[in-house]
Amino acid sequence: MTEPAVPAPAAHPRGRRGRLKVFLGAAPGVGKTYRMLDEARRRAARGTDVVVGYVECHRRPHTEEKLEGLEMVPRAERDYRGGVFTEMDLDAVLARAPEVALVDEMAHTNVPGGRHAKRWQDIDVLLKAGIDVVTAVNIQHLESLNDVVEKITGVPQRETVPDEVVRRADQIELVDLPAEALRRRMAHGNVYAPEKVDAALSNYFRVGNLTALRELALLWVAGRVDEALQKYRSEHGIARVWEIRERVVVAVTGGPEGETLIRRAARIAARAAGGDLLVVHIVRSDGLADASPAALARQRTLAESLGGTFHSVVGDHVPDALLDFARAESATQLVLGISRRGRLARFLTGRGVGETIVERSGDIDVHMVTHERAGRGRLLPVPSSSLPRARKVAGPLAGLLLPALLTTVLANSRGHLNLTSEALLFLLAVVGVACIGGVASALLASVTASLLLNYYFIPPIGRFTIGETNNILALAVFALVAVTVATVVDRSLRLSRRAASATAEAETLSSLAGSILRGDEAVEALLHRTREAFGMESAELVHGSRGDGAGVDDLAEGVVAVPVGPDDALVLRGRRLAASERRVLIAFAGHVASALERARLAEAAAEVEPVKAADRMRTALLAAVSHDLRTPLAGAWAAVSSLRSREVEFSAEDQEELLATAEVSLDRLNRLVDNLLDMSRLQAGALSLALEPTSVAEVASLALDGLAESTIPVTTGGLEDVPFALADPPLLERVIANLVTNARRYAPEGTAVLLSASALGGRIELRVVDRGPGLRPPDRERVFEPFQRLGDTDNTTGLGLGLALSRGLTEAMGGTLTPEDTPGGGLTMVLSLPAADAPVEGATAPAGGEEALT
């Protein structure tokens, strides 16, 4: 569609993007439009240039009073399917260039013929032009909640707005009203006309529905507020915990006690309404040999089933990494398991992770949870990835004190051991020092041990001299062996740490790749995981910045950037990264680049999909025409050819039979061609409508009279008792005829098809009920696909367009056609149309407003 010429947004005098304010309501009638107009009047009173681009008052007197005195931009009129409808004139608002524009019903679908399909797209153009916009939307129109609202209310919402569009608003104000208060407003006639109140209160506006919608709105806004708070804390460098709501972090190691800890933490989080559960696994560079990937996968599944989230964080020092994560997530409580280390391990290494975290947790409450594996884990401690400060100090001290202590013990037991045994004990002490403090400490220990061995145990004792040549050789060999063993031990520990570090990196990337393969990682979520995995304050994609390098660049102190493509860079802010972490970050950047590429490919695929659908339709159409039109053509051709033949003399009865055969075949051919043409018009959006108040009883009578004779009777009920429906009578007649014909086809002999009507909440429902085999749940949507008979091999009955055409015609009139199970067996097709005095949703570019929900 060619867009009309409009003023360039960049020419707007303000030269900035406009600000968006959204009034979000839990349900129709809570007062969003009223509050929006009240806001406009206050701004206008302060001297702000405010205009009304589009406001729908739904004939509510109090709301209409608020419009008085406000400048309104004339609406644009558009012809659509035989009617004239009004929409916001986007070009006129842009030309008027106010400071603030009021645009109601953000999720509204525009009448075809305008620049955009959705009103929120019009709003985005106004914002780009520097115009501030005030708008309103209900919680049921948010894309992510659309299916949830339908399950709660039973009313499908066909008009939605992407959550991200609303989340980007500069201000979101919740218009809240208790369920009983809203019902009182309706009873007083402040929402709907009196004749519609009873239906609305008993249908959509039940107390349970309104309460659930209100909770959805409150939770959604609370999430948006939490995002804003986290952004504020990050921008202002606030690290201390603000106990706004309970956020429980539980640390798991991948051990067997993990499920116990997760369930305990979930119970703690459940005690506070709205509490969050975050399960975190610290990927240590020592690899945590007992962290089974299968166990971690089970614990991830358990956490998500309990409503929590699972996070993997890289950290060389577990207490620091865990506390950094907890503070970054504003955790109020931290759940840890009692250490699995045995007594000997605790004696040798002193305080463990739990004790360290308790001491340094500050204002975060720490729960130490016992479990069946407590104290029954490893006998010896697992060496850490790098020497902590305590071991760097303990190594040299041990290199001095341990040989001295061994000398004291051996001197007091002189005479019991020979020189060889004493030298071996000193050698063992040197190896022990190497395990504690590395090769440097071992060298110090070997020198100390050599001197002490010389002075106290090699004759002449008490002097730094050696009396025998053999003793000189023994001492030299001792020193060489001590240094060699210490070097080998230290090298082995270093290689072990490197291998474990590589394992940890692989585990982190495997977890990330698994999440991406499961399809739960969008680009934004991937950035969030990158931020938390490296303990950074923020992670974002920057377009056109530092995208030409091949490695990681430090832009400033604590700011790291890595290219993810020719024009984009992944930028993290927070702390400096070690070389090993940078390698992992580059791998993360590769995943981000892949996610961006997938997003671009998805957009390209979405653009190609309509073309593929059209190709499939053309292919199916050609196949159907070549097969299904052949039978009536062959019948009519044979009858006419026989009548024209001069070789056979037909009696009057034979001629009459041949003419009847030709008439029936041509009549079938005419119906098939009509269906094909109508389906083509529907596909092209060129079907003309003439919607008018329509008597359901009269149209149903005409439809039944035109049906072919059948042994399956049709009974009716309630057709005379319902108000007029807003429909196109000829199209409605065809829909009813198609539905009844389809029901007759599958109804068993001896049963009847029921056609009934009822009025419910401003809509007229027609039900076509049969006692046939019914439909399996997976087939309930497939049955509406063109050229689909669901295994019916009788191709002589048509092209398989009946139900597809019926749904298309129904939706064109603003109605719905859905299948239901008939109680006791069979299928019920429910045709729902708006009543003549109710607004139309769908047929005439639905207003997305509040009237259609009753």
PDB file of N, CA and C in Angstrom, residues 283-367:
ATOM      1  N   VAL A 283      28.929 -21.659  38.775  1.00  0.00           N
ATOM      2  CA  VAL A 283      29.835 -22.499  37.994  1.00  0.00           C
ATOM      3  C   VAL A 283      31.258 -22.153  38.420  1.00  0.00           C
ATOM      4  N   ARG A 284      31.802 -22.948  39.323  1.00  0.00           N
ATOM      5  CA  ARG A 284      33.169 -22.714  39.789  1.00  0.00           C
ATOM      6  C   ARG A 284      34.167 -23.232  38.778  1.00  0.00           C
ATOM      7  N   SER A 285      35.325 -22.592  38.746  1.00  0.00           N
ATOM      8  CA  SER A 285      36.330 -23.024  37.788  1.00  0.00           C
ATOM      9  C   SER A 285      37.024 -24.311  38.212  1.00  0.00           C
ATOM     10  N   ASP A 286      36.701 -24.829  39.419  1.00  0.00           N
ATOM     11  CA  ASP A 286      37.223 -26.161  39.759  1.00  0.00           C
ATOM     12  C   ASP A 286      36.301 -27.246  39.217  1.00  0.00           C
ATOM     13  N   GLY A 287      35.238 -26.836  38.529  1.00  0.00           N
ATOM     14  CA  GLY A 287      34.390 -27.778  37.822  1.00  0.00           C
ATOM     15  C   GLY A 287      33.327 -28.439  38.649  1.00  0.00           C
ATOM     16  N   LEU A 288      33.439 -28.435  39.989  1.00  0.00           N
ATOM     17  CA  LEU A 288      32.474 -29.110  40.861  1.00  0.00           C
ATOM     18  C   LEU A 288      32.160 -30.505  40.313  1.00  0.00           C
ATOM     19  N   ALA A 289      33.110 -31.409  40.495  1.00  0.00           N
ATOM     20  CA  ALA A 289      33.037 -32.713  39.838  1.00  0.00           C
ATOM     21  C   ALA A 289      31.746 -33.454  40.121  1.00  0.00           C
ATOM     22  N   ASP A 290      31.085 -33.131  41.245  1.00  0.00           N
ATOM     23  CA  ASP A 290      29.860 -33.854  41.569  1.00  0.00           C
ATOM     24  C   ASP A 290      28.622 -33.153  41.023  1.00  0.00           C
ATOM     25  N   ALA A 291      28.788 -32.104  40.214  1.00  0.00           N
ATOM     26  CA  ALA A 291      27.654 -31.401  39.626  1.00  0.00           C
ATOM     27  C   ALA A 291      27.245 -32.114  38.347  1.00  0.00           C
ATOM     28  N   SER A 292      26.284 -32.999  38.457  1.00  0.00           N
ATOM     29  CA  SER A 292      25.834 -33.771  37.305  1.00  0.00           C
ATOM     30  C   SER A 292      24.966 -32.910  36.400  1.00  0.00           C
ATOM     31  N   PRO A 293      25.269 -32.848  35.091  1.00  0.00           N
ATOM     32  CA  PRO A 293      24.410 -32.093  34.182  1.00  0.00           C
ATOM     33  C   PRO A 293      22.966 -32.581  34.212  1.00  0.00           C
ATOM     34  N   ALA A 294      22.784 -33.902  34.343  1.00  0.00           N
ATOM     35  CA  ALA A 294      21.415 -34.430  34.402  1.00  0.00           C
ATOM     36  C   ALA A 294      20.699 -33.942  35.656  1.00  0.00           C
ATOM     37  N   ALA A 295      21.423 -33.901  36.791  1.00  0.00           N
ATOM     38  CA  ALA A 295      20.813 -33.411  38.032  1.00  0.00           C
ATOM     39  C   ALA A 295      20.464 -31.933  37.919  1.00  0.00           C
ATOM     40  N   LEU A 296      21.353 -31.146  37.317  1.00  0.00           N
ATOM     41  CA  LEU A 296      21.061 -29.727  37.137  1.00  0.00           C
ATOM     42  C   LEU A 296      19.857 -29.535  36.217  1.00  0.00           C
ATOM     43  N   ALA A 297      19.736 -30.375  35.193  1.00  0.00           N
ATOM     44  CA  ALA A 297      18.578 -30.268  34.292  1.00  0.00           C
ATOM     45  C   ALA A 297      17.289 -30.567  35.043  1.00  0.00           C
ATOM     46  N   ARG A 298      17.316 -31.592  35.917  1.00  0.00           N
ATOM     47  CA  ARG A 298      16.115 -31.906  36.712  1.00  0.00           C
ATOM     48  C   ARG A 298      15.783 -30.758  37.656  1.00  0.00           C
ATOM     49  N   GLN A 299      16.817 -30.167  38.265  1.00  0.00           N
ATOM     50  CA  GLN A 299      16.567 -29.068  39.192  1.00  0.00           C
ATOM     51  C   GLN A 299      16.052 -27.832  38.465  1.00  0.00           C
ATOM     52  N   ARG A 300      16.532 -27.597  37.243  1.00  0.00           N
ATOM     53  CA  ARG A 300      15.980 -26.495  36.443  1.00  0.00           C
ATOM     54  C   ARG A 300      14.490 -26.725  36.178  1.00  0.00           C
ATOM     55  N   THR A 301      14.154 -27.944  35.769  1.00  0.00           N
ATOM     56  CA  THR A 301      12.748 -28.257  35.488  1.00  0.00           C
ATOM     57  C   THR A 301      11.888 -28.083  36.739  1.00  0.00           C
ATOM     58  N   LEU A 302      12.397 -28.543  37.887  1.00  0.00           N
ATOM     59  CA  LEU A 302      11.646 -28.405  39.134  1.00  0.00           C
ATOM     60  C   LEU A 302      11.437 -26.934  39.476  1.00  0.00           C
ATOM     61  N   ALA A 303      12.491 -26.130  39.340  1.00  0.00           N
ATOM     62  CA  ALA A 303      12.374 -24.697  39.670  1.00  0.00           C
ATOM     63  C   ALA A 303      11.328 -24.030  38.794  1.00  0.00           C
ATOM     64  N   GLU A 304      11.346 -24.320  37.503  1.00  0.00           N
ATOM     65  CA  GLU A 304      10.386 -23.696  36.608  1.00  0.00           C
ATOM     66  C   GLU A 304       8.979 -24.188  36.867  1.00  0.00           C
ATOM     67  N   SER A 305       8.822 -25.456  37.254  1.00  0.00           N
ATOM     68  CA  SER A 305       7.484 -25.968  37.565  1.00  0.00           C
ATOM     69  C   SER A 305       6.905 -25.335  38.814  1.00  0.00           C
ATOM     70  N   LEU A 306       7.768 -24.854  39.709  1.00  0.00           N
ATOM     71  CA  LEU A 306       7.318 -24.186  40.935  1.00  0.00           C
ATOM     72  C   LEU A 306       7.188 -22.683  40.745  1.00  0.00           C
ATOM     73  N   GLY A 307       7.303 -22.217  39.508  1.00  0.00           N
ATOM     74  CA  GLY A 307       7.132 -20.801  39.238  1.00  0.00           C
ATOM     75  C   GLY A 307       8.389 -19.975  39.408  1.00  0.00           C
ATOM     76  N   GLY A 308       9.552 -20.630  39.550  1.00  0.00           N
ATOM     77  CA  GLY A 308      10.802 -19.908  39.724  1.00  0.00           C
ATOM     78  C   GLY A 308      11.599 -19.835  38.441  1.00  0.00           C
ATOM     79  N   THR A 309      12.776 -19.254  38.544  1.00  0.00           N
ATOM     80  CA  THR A 309      13.689 -19.153  37.411  1.00  0.00           C
ATOM     81  C   THR A 309      15.029 -19.757  37.792  1.00  0.00           C
ATOM     82  N   PHE A 310      15.726 -20.280  36.789  1.00  0.00           N
ATOM     83  CA  PHE A 310      17.015 -20.937  37.016  1.00  0.00           C
ATOM     84  C   PHE A 310      18.109 -20.099  36.371  1.00  0.00           C
ATOM     85  N   HIS A 311      19.217 -19.903  37.104  1.00  0.00           N
ATOM     86  CA  HIS A 311      20.296 -19.051  36.621  1.00  0.00           C
ATOM     87  C   HIS A 311      21.636 -19.757  36.837  1.00  0.00           C
ATOM     88  N   SER A 312      22.532 -19.616  35.860  1.00  0.00           N
ATOM     89  CA  SER A 312      23.904 -20.101  35.980  1.00  0.00           C
ATOM     90  C   SER A 312      24.829 -18.895  36.003  1.00  0.00           C
ATOM     91  N   VAL A 313      25.711 -18.836  36.999  1.00  0.00           N
ATOM     92  CA  VAL A 313      26.587 -17.682  37.186  1.00  0.00           C
ATOM     93  C   VAL A 313      28.022 -18.177  37.294  1.00  0.00           C
ATOM     94  N   VAL A 314      28.922 -17.539  36.543  1.00  0.00           N
ATOM     95  CA  VAL A 314      30.340 -17.876  36.604  1.00  0.00           C
ATOM     96  C   VAL A 314      30.966 -17.132  37.776  1.00  0.00           C
ATOM     97  N   GLY A 315      31.723 -17.845  38.601  1.00  0.00           N
ATOM     98  CA  GLY A 315      32.396 -17.204  39.731  1.00  0.00           C
ATOM     99  C   GLY A 315      33.527 -18.049  40.250  1.00  0.00           C
ATOM    100  N   ASP A 316      34.726 -17.446  40.376  1.00  0.00           N
ATOM    101  CA  ASP A 316      35.862 -18.173  40.921  1.00  0.00           C
ATOM    102  C   ASP A 316      35.714 -18.397  42.420  1.00  0.00           C
ATOM    103  N   HIS A 317      35.120 -17.414  43.107  1.00  0.00           N
ATOM    104  CA  HIS A 317      34.949 -17.514  44.546  1.00  0.00           C
ATOM    105  C   HIS A 317      33.458 -17.578  44.824  1.00  0.00           C
ATOM    106  N   VAL A 318      33.001 -18.744  45.286  1.00  0.00           N
ATOM    107  CA  VAL A 318      31.568 -19.002  45.395  1.00  0.00           C
ATOM    108  C   VAL A 318      30.856 -17.999  46.287  1.00  0.00           C
ATOM    109  N   PRO A 319      31.336 -17.709  47.503  1.00  0.00           N
ATOM    110  CA  PRO A 319      30.604 -16.746  48.344  1.00  0.00           C
ATOM    111  C   PRO A 319      30.452 -15.380  47.681  1.00  0.00           C
ATOM    112  N   ASP A 320      31.528 -14.880  47.056  1.00  0.00           N
ATOM    113  CA  ASP A 320      31.433 -13.572  46.400  1.00  0.00           C
ATOM    114  C   ASP A 320      30.433 -13.607  45.251  1.00  0.00           C
ATOM    115  N   ALA A 321      30.516 -14.646  44.409  1.00  0.00           N
ATOM    116  CA  ALA A 321      29.618 -14.729  43.260  1.00  0.00           C
ATOM    117  C   ALA A 321      28.164 -14.834  43.698  1.00  0.00           C
ATOM    118  N   LEU A 322      27.913 -15.627  44.727  1.00  0.00           N
ATOM    119  CA  LEU A 322      26.543 -15.819  45.191  1.00  0.00           C
ATOM    120  C   LEU A 322      25.980 -14.550  45.814  1.00  0.00           C
ATOM    121  N   LEU A 323      26.786 -13.870  46.626  1.00  0.00           N
ATOM    122  CA  LEU A 323      26.313 -12.625  47.247  1.00  0.00           C
ATOM    123  C   LEU A 323      26.146 -11.519  46.211  1.00  0.00           C
ATOM    124  N   ASP A 324      27.048 -11.460  45.224  1.00  0.00           N
ATOM    125  CA  ASP A 324      26.895 -10.463  44.163  1.00  0.00           C
ATOM    126  C   ASP A 324      25.601 -10.674  43.395  1.00  0.00           C
ATOM    127  N   PHE A 325      25.303 -11.933  43.088  1.00  0.00           N
ATOM    128  CA  PHE A 325      24.060 -12.228  42.377  1.00  0.00           C
ATOM    129  C   PHE A 325      22.847 -11.865  43.226  1.00  0.00           C
ATOM    130  N   ALA A 326      22.871 -12.239  44.491  1.00  0.00           N
ATOM    131  CA  ALA A 326      21.731 -11.965  45.366  1.00  0.00           C
ATOM    132  C   ALA A 326      21.490 -10.466  45.489  1.00  0.00           C
ATOM    133  N   ARG A 327      22.551  -9.688  45.639  1.00  0.00           N
ATOM    134  CA  ARG A 327      22.375  -8.236  45.760  1.00  0.00           C
ATOM    135  C   ARG A 327      21.925  -7.618  44.441  1.00  0.00           C
ATOM    136  N   ALA A 328      22.437  -8.133  43.324  1.00  0.00           N
ATOM    137  CA  ALA A 328      22.016  -7.603  42.025  1.00  0.00           C
ATOM    138  C   ALA A 328      20.537  -7.855  41.779  1.00  0.00           C
ATOM    139  N   GLU A 329      20.011  -8.953  42.308  1.00  0.00           N
ATOM    140  CA  GLU A 329      18.599  -9.289  42.136  1.00  0.00           C
ATOM    141  C   GLU A 329      17.735  -8.774  43.286  1.00  0.00           C
ATOM    142  N   SER A 330      18.324  -7.978  44.196  1.00  0.00           N
ATOM    143  CA  SER A 330      17.594  -7.437  45.352  1.00  0.00           C
ATOM    144  C   SER A 330      16.960  -8.550  46.180  1.00  0.00           C
ATOM    145  N   ALA A 331      17.704  -9.629  46.393  1.00  0.00           N
ATOM    146  CA  ALA A 331      17.189 -10.746  47.172  1.00  0.00           C
ATOM    147  C   ALA A 331      17.049 -10.354  48.634  1.00  0.00           C
ATOM    148  N   THR A 332      15.997 -10.831  49.249  1.00  0.00           N
ATOM    149  CA  THR A 332      15.796 -10.591  50.684  1.00  0.00           C
ATOM    150  C   THR A 332      16.171 -11.805  51.516  1.00  0.00           C
ATOM    151  N   GLN A 333      16.150 -12.993  50.905  1.00  0.00           N
ATOM    152  CA  GLN A 333      16.476 -14.210  51.638  1.00  0.00           C
ATOM    153  C   GLN A 333      17.332 -15.116  50.753  1.00  0.00           C
ATOM    154  N   LEU A 334      18.249 -15.816  51.423  1.00  0.00           N
ATOM    155  CA  LEU A 334      19.178 -16.702  50.734  1.00  0.00           C
ATOM    156  C   LEU A 334      19.106 -18.066  51.405  1.00  0.00           C
ATOM    157  N   VAL A 335      18.876 -19.104  50.609  1.00  0.00           N
ATOM    158  CA  VAL A 335      18.727 -20.462  51.128  1.00  0.00           C
ATOM    159  C   VAL A 335      19.940 -21.283  50.705  1.00  0.00           C
ATOM    160  N   LEU A 336      20.642 -21.842  51.691  1.00  0.00           N
ATOM    161  CA  LEU A 336      21.816 -22.679  51.446  1.00  0.00           C
ATOM    162  C   LEU A 336      21.632 -24.018  52.126  1.00  0.00           C
ATOM    163  N   GLY A 337      22.302 -25.014  51.589  1.00  0.00           N
ATOM    164  CA  GLY A 337      22.300 -26.317  52.244  1.00  0.00           C
ATOM    165  C   GLY A 337      23.491 -26.464  53.183  1.00  0.00           C
ATOM    166  N   ILE A 338      23.311 -27.229  54.253  1.00  0.00           N
ATOM    167  CA  ILE A 338      24.425 -27.541  55.141  1.00  0.00           C
ATOM    168  C   ILE A 338      25.512 -28.249  54.340  1.00  0.00           C
ATOM    169  N   SER A 339      26.777 -27.932  54.621  1.00  0.00           N
ATOM    170  CA  SER A 339      27.884 -28.471  53.839  1.00  0.00           C
ATOM    171  C   SER A 339      27.895 -29.988  53.843  1.00  0.00           C
ATOM    172  N   ARG A 340      28.238 -30.558  52.670  1.00  0.00           N
ATOM    173  CA  ARG A 340      28.387 -32.005  52.558  1.00  0.00           C
ATOM    174  C   ARG A 340      29.781 -32.475  52.949  1.00  0.00           C
ATOM    175  N   ARG A 341      30.672 -31.537  53.271  1.00  0.00           N
ATOM    176  CA  ARG A 341      32.037 -31.935  53.636  1.00  0.00           C
ATOM    177  C   ARG A 341      32.046 -32.677  54.967  1.00  0.00           C
ATOM    178  N   GLY A 342      32.924 -33.649  55.066  1.00  0.00           N
ATOM    179  CA  GLY A 342      33.072 -34.388  56.309  1.00  0.00           C
ATOM    180  C   GLY A 342      33.858 -33.595  57.349  1.00  0.00           C
ATOM    181  N   ARG A 343      34.017 -34.178  58.530  1.00  0.00           N
ATOM    182  CA  ARG A 343      34.692 -33.485  59.628  1.00  0.00           C
ATOM    183  C   ARG A 343      36.153 -33.199  59.296  1.00  0.00           C
ATOM    184  N   LEU A 344      36.841 -34.186  58.687  1.00  0.00           N
ATOM    185  CA  LEU A 344      38.240 -33.995  58.373  1.00  0.00           C
ATOM    186  C   LEU A 344      38.424 -32.843  57.389  1.00  0.00           C
ATOM    187  N   ALA A 345      37.534 -32.793  56.370  1.00  0.00           N
ATOM    188  CA  ALA A 345      37.622 -31.704  55.393  1.00  0.00           C
ATOM    189  C   ALA A 345      37.383 -30.361  56.060  1.00  0.00           C
ATOM    190  N   ARG A 346      36.429 -30.288  56.973  1.00  0.00           N
ATOM    191  CA  ARG A 346      36.170 -29.010  57.655  1.00  0.00           C
ATOM    192  C   ARG A 346      37.337 -28.634  58.558  1.00  0.00           C
ATOM    193  N   PHE A 347      37.971 -29.649  59.168  1.00  0.00           N
ATOM    194  CA  PHE A 347      39.111 -29.374  60.048  1.00  0.00           C
ATOM    195  C   PHE A 347      40.297 -28.832  59.240  1.00  0.00           C
ATOM    196  N   LEU A 348      40.508 -29.408  58.029  1.00  0.00           N
ATOM    197  CA  LEU A 348      41.659 -29.000  57.233  1.00  0.00           C
ATOM    198  C   LEU A 348      41.462 -27.644  56.563  1.00  0.00           C
ATOM    199  N   THR A 349      40.242 -27.324  56.159  1.00  0.00           N
ATOM    200  CA  THR A 349      40.012 -26.094  55.382  1.00  0.00           C
ATOM    201  C   THR A 349      39.338 -24.991  56.172  1.00  0.00           C
ATOM    202  N   GLY A 350      38.873 -25.289  57.368  1.00  0.00           N
ATOM    203  CA  GLY A 350      38.247 -24.228  58.167  1.00  0.00           C
ATOM    204  C   GLY A 350      36.855 -23.893  57.660  1.00  0.00           C
ATOM    205  N   ARG A 351      36.530 -22.622  57.671  1.00  0.00           N
ATOM    206  CA  ARG A 351      35.187 -22.191  57.322  1.00  0.00           C
ATOM    207  C   ARG A 351      34.841 -22.534  55.874  1.00  0.00           C
ATOM    208  N   GLY A 352      33.589 -22.943  55.670  1.00  0.00           N
ATOM    209  CA  GLY A 352      33.131 -23.260  54.333  1.00  0.00           C
ATOM    210  C   GLY A 352      32.353 -22.113  53.724  1.00  0.00           C
ATOM    211  N   VAL A 353      31.689 -22.411  52.609  1.00  0.00           N
ATOM    212  CA  VAL A 353      30.931 -21.396  51.884  1.00  0.00           C
ATOM    213  C   VAL A 353      29.806 -20.839  52.743  1.00  0.00           C
ATOM    214  N   GLY A 354      29.081 -21.726  53.428  1.00  0.00           N
ATOM    215  CA  GLY A 354      27.950 -21.278  54.230  1.00  0.00           C
ATOM    216  C   GLY A 354      28.351 -20.308  55.322  1.00  0.00           C
ATOM    217  N   GLU A 355      29.400 -20.644  56.083  1.00  0.00           N
ATOM    218  CA  GLU A 355      29.837 -19.766  57.165  1.00  0.00           C
ATOM    219  C   GLU A 355      30.299 -18.413  56.631  1.00  0.00           C
ATOM    220  N   THR A 356      31.002 -18.437  55.498  1.00  0.00           N
ATOM    221  CA  THR A 356      31.475 -17.183  54.905  1.00  0.00           C
ATOM    222  C   THR A 356      30.310 -16.303  54.474  1.00  0.00           C
ATOM    223  N   ILE A 357      29.302 -16.902  53.866  1.00  0.00           N
ATOM    224  CA  ILE A 357      28.148 -16.124  53.400  1.00  0.00           C
ATOM    225  C   ILE A 357      27.365 -15.563  54.577  1.00  0.00           C
ATOM    226  N   VAL A 358      27.178 -16.360  55.619  1.00  0.00           N
ATOM    227  CA  VAL A 358      26.457 -15.861  56.804  1.00  0.00           C
ATOM    228  C   VAL A 358      27.165 -14.647  57.379  1.00  0.00           C
ATOM    229  N   GLU A 359      28.483 -14.692  57.420  1.00  0.00           N
ATOM    230  CA  GLU A 359      29.240 -13.584  57.994  1.00  0.00           C
ATOM    231  C   GLU A 359      29.159 -12.332  57.133  1.00  0.00           C
ATOM    232  N   ARG A 360      29.076 -12.503  55.809  1.00  0.00           N
ATOM    233  CA  ARG A 360      29.158 -11.355  54.910  1.00  0.00           C
ATOM    234  C   ARG A 360      27.828 -11.007  54.251  1.00  0.00           C
ATOM    235  N   SER A 361      26.737 -11.620  54.679  1.00  0.00           N
ATOM    236  CA  SER A 361      25.460 -11.428  53.985  1.00  0.00           C
ATOM    237  C   SER A 361      24.841 -10.057  54.225  1.00  0.00           C
ATOM    238  N   GLY A 362      25.221  -9.381  55.308  1.00  0.00           N
ATOM    239  CA  GLY A 362      24.665  -8.059  55.566  1.00  0.00           C
ATOM    240  C   GLY A 362      23.182  -8.130  55.875  1.00  0.00           C
ATOM    241  N   ASP A 363      22.358  -7.395  55.083  1.00  0.00           N
ATOM    242  CA  ASP A 363      20.923  -7.339  55.365  1.00  0.00           C
ATOM    243  C   ASP A 363      20.131  -8.420  54.635  1.00  0.00           C
ATOM    244  N   ILE A 364      20.791  -9.414  54.078  1.00  0.00           N
ATOM    245  CA  ILE A 364      20.099 -10.554  53.458  1.00  0.00           C
ATOM    246  C   ILE A 364      19.992 -11.675  54.488  1.00  0.00           C
ATOM    247  N   ASP A 365      18.773 -12.138  54.730  1.00  0.00           N
ATOM    248  CA  ASP A 365      18.579 -13.254  55.654  1.00  0.00           C
ATOM    249  C   ASP A 365      19.066 -14.549  55.013  1.00  0.00           C
ATOM    250  N   VAL A 366      19.821 -15.352  55.781  1.00  0.00           N
ATOM    251  CA  VAL A 366      20.381 -16.599  55.266  1.00  0.00           C
ATOM    252  C   VAL A 366      19.749 -17.772  56.007  1.00  0.00           C
ATOM    253  N   HIS A 367      19.215 -18.729  55.259  1.00  0.00           N
ATOM    254  CA  HIS A 367      18.640 -19.952  55.830  1.00  0.00           C
ATOM    255  C   HIS A 367      19.587 -21.107  55.536  1.00  0.00           C
TER     256      HIS A 367
END
